[in-house]
Short mmCIF file of N, CA and C in Angstrom, two decimals:
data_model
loop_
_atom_site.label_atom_id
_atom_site.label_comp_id
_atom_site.label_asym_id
_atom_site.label_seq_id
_atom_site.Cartn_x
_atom_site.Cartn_y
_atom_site.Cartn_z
N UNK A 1 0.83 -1.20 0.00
CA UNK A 1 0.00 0.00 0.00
C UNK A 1 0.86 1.26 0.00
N UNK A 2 1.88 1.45 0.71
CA UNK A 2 2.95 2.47 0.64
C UNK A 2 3.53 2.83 -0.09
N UNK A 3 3.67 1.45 -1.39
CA UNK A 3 4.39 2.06 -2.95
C UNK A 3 3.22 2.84 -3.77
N UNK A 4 1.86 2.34 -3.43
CA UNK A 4 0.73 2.75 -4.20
C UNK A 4 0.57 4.53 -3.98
N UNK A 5 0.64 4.65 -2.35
CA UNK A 5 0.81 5.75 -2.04
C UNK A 5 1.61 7.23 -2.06
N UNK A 6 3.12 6.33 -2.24
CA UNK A 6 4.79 6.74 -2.83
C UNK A 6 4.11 7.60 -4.23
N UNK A 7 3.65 6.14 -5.48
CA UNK A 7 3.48 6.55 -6.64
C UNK A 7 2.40 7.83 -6.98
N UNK A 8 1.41 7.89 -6.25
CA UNK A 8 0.39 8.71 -6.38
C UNK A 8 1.21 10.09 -5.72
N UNK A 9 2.08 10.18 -4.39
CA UNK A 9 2.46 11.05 -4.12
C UNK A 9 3.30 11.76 -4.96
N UNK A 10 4.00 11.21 -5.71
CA UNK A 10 4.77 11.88 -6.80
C UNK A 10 4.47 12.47 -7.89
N UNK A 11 3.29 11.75 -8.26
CA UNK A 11 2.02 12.18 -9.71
C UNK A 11 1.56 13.50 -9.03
N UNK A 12 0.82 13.27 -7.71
CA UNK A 12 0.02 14.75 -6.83
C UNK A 12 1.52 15.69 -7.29
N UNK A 13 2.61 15.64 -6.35
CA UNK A 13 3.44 16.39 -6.22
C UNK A 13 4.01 17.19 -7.30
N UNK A 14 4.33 16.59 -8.73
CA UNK A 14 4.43 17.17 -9.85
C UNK A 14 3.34 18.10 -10.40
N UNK A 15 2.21 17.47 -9.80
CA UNK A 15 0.85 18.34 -10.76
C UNK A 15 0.91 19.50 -9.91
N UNK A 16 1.23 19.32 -8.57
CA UNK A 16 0.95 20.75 -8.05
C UNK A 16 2.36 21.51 -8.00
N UNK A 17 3.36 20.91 -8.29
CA UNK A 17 4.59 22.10 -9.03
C UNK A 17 4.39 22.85 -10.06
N UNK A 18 4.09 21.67 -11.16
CA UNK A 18 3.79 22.30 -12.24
C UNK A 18 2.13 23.73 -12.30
N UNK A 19 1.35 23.20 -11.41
CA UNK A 19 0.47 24.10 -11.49
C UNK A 19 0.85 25.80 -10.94
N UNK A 20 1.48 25.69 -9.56
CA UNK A 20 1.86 26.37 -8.47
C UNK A 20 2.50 27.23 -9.43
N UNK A 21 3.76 26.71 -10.30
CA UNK A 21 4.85 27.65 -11.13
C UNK A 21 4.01 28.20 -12.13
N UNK A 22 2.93 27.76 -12.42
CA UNK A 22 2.21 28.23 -13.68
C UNK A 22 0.91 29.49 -13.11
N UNK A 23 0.99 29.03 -11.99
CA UNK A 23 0.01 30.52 -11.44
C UNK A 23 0.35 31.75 -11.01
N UNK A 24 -0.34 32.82 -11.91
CA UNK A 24 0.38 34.58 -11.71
C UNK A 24 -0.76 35.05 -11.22
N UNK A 25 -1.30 35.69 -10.23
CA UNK A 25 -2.36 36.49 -10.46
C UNK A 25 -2.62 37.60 -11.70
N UNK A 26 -1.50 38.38 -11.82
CA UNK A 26 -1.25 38.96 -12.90
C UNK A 26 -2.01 38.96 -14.27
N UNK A 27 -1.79 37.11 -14.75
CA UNK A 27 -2.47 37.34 -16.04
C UNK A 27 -3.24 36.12 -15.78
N UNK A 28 -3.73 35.38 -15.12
CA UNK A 28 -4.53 34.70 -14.80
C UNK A 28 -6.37 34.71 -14.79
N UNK A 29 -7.12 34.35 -15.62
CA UNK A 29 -8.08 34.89 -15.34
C UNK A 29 -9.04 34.36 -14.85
N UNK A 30 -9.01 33.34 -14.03
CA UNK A 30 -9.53 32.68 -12.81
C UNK A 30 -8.21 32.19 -11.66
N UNK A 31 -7.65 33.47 -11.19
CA UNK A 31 -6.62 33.06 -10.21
C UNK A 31 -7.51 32.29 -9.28
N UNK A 32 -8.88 33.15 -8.41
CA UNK A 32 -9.37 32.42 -7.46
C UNK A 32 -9.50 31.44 -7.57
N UNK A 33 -10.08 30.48 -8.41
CA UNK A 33 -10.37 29.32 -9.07
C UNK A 33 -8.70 28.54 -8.68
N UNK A 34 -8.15 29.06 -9.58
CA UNK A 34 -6.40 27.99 -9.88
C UNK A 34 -6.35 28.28 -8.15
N UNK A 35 -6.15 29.04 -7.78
CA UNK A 35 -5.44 28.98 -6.28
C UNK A 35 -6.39 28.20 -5.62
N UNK A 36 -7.28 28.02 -5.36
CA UNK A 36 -8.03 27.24 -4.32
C UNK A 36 -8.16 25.61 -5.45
N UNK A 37 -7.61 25.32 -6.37
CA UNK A 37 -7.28 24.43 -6.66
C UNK A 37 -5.85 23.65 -6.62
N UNK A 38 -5.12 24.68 -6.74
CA UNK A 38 -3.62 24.40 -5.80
C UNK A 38 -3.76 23.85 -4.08
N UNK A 39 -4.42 24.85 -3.58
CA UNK A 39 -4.45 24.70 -2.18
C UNK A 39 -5.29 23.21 -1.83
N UNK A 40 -6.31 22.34 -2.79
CA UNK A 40 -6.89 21.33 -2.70
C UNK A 40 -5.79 20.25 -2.87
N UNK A 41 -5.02 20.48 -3.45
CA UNK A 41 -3.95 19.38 -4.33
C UNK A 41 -2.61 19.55 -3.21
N UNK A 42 -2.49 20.64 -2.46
CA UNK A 42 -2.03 20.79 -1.25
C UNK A 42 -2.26 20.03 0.01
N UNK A 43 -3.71 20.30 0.35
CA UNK A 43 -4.44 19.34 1.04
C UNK A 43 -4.49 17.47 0.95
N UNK A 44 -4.56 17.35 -0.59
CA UNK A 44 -4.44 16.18 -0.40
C UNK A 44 -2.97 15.78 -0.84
N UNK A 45 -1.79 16.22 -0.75
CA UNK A 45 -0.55 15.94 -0.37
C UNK A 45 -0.21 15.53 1.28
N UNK A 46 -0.66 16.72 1.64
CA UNK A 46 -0.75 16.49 3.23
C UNK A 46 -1.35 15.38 3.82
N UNK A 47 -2.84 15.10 3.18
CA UNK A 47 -2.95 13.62 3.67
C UNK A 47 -2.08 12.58 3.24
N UNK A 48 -1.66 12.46 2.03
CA UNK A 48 -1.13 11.24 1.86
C UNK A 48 0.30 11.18 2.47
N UNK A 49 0.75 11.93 2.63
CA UNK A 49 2.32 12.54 3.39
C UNK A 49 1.99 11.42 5.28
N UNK A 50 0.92 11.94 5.57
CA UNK A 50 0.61 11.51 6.68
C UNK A 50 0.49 10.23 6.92
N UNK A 51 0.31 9.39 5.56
CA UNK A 51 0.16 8.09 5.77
C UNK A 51 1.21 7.29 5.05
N UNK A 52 1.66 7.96 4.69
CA UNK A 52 3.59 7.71 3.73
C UNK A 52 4.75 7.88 5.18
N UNK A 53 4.24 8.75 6.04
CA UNK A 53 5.14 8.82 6.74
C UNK A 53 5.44 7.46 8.05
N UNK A 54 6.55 7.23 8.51
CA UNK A 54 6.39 6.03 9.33
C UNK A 54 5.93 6.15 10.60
N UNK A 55 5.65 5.75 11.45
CA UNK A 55 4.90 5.87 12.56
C UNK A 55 6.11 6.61 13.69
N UNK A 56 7.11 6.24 13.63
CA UNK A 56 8.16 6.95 14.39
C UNK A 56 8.67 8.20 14.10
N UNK A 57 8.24 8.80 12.62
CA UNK A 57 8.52 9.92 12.29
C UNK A 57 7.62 11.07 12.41
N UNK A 58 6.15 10.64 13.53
CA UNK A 58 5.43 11.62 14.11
C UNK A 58 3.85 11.28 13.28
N UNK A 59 3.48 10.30 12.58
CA UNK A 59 2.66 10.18 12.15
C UNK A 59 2.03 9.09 13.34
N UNK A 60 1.19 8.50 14.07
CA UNK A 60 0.57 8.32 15.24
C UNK A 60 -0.41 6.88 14.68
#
């Protein structure tokens, strides 16, 4: 289950680099939109981080 999790974490993690570097408010014309879609893809990094991580490294 941990490689399944590994693999998906890396797919999440790229999509939200690549998104993150690609968002300007500037010329963006649904920043609100892209940013609270970054911040979702954020969120679910954080969960899976939590369950990637080992139990001795603060995950419970």
């Amino acid at each position: 289950m941990t490689d399944i999790l590994t693999v998906v974490h890396a797919e999440l993690n790229g999509l939200f680099e690549r998104t993150q570097a690609a968002l300007d408010p500037w010329t963006s014309e649904h920043y609100e939109y892209d940013d609270g879609y970054t911040s979702g893809l954020a969120r679910a990094l954080a969960i899976l981080e939590s369950h990637i991580t080992p139990p001795d490294k603060g995950n419970k």
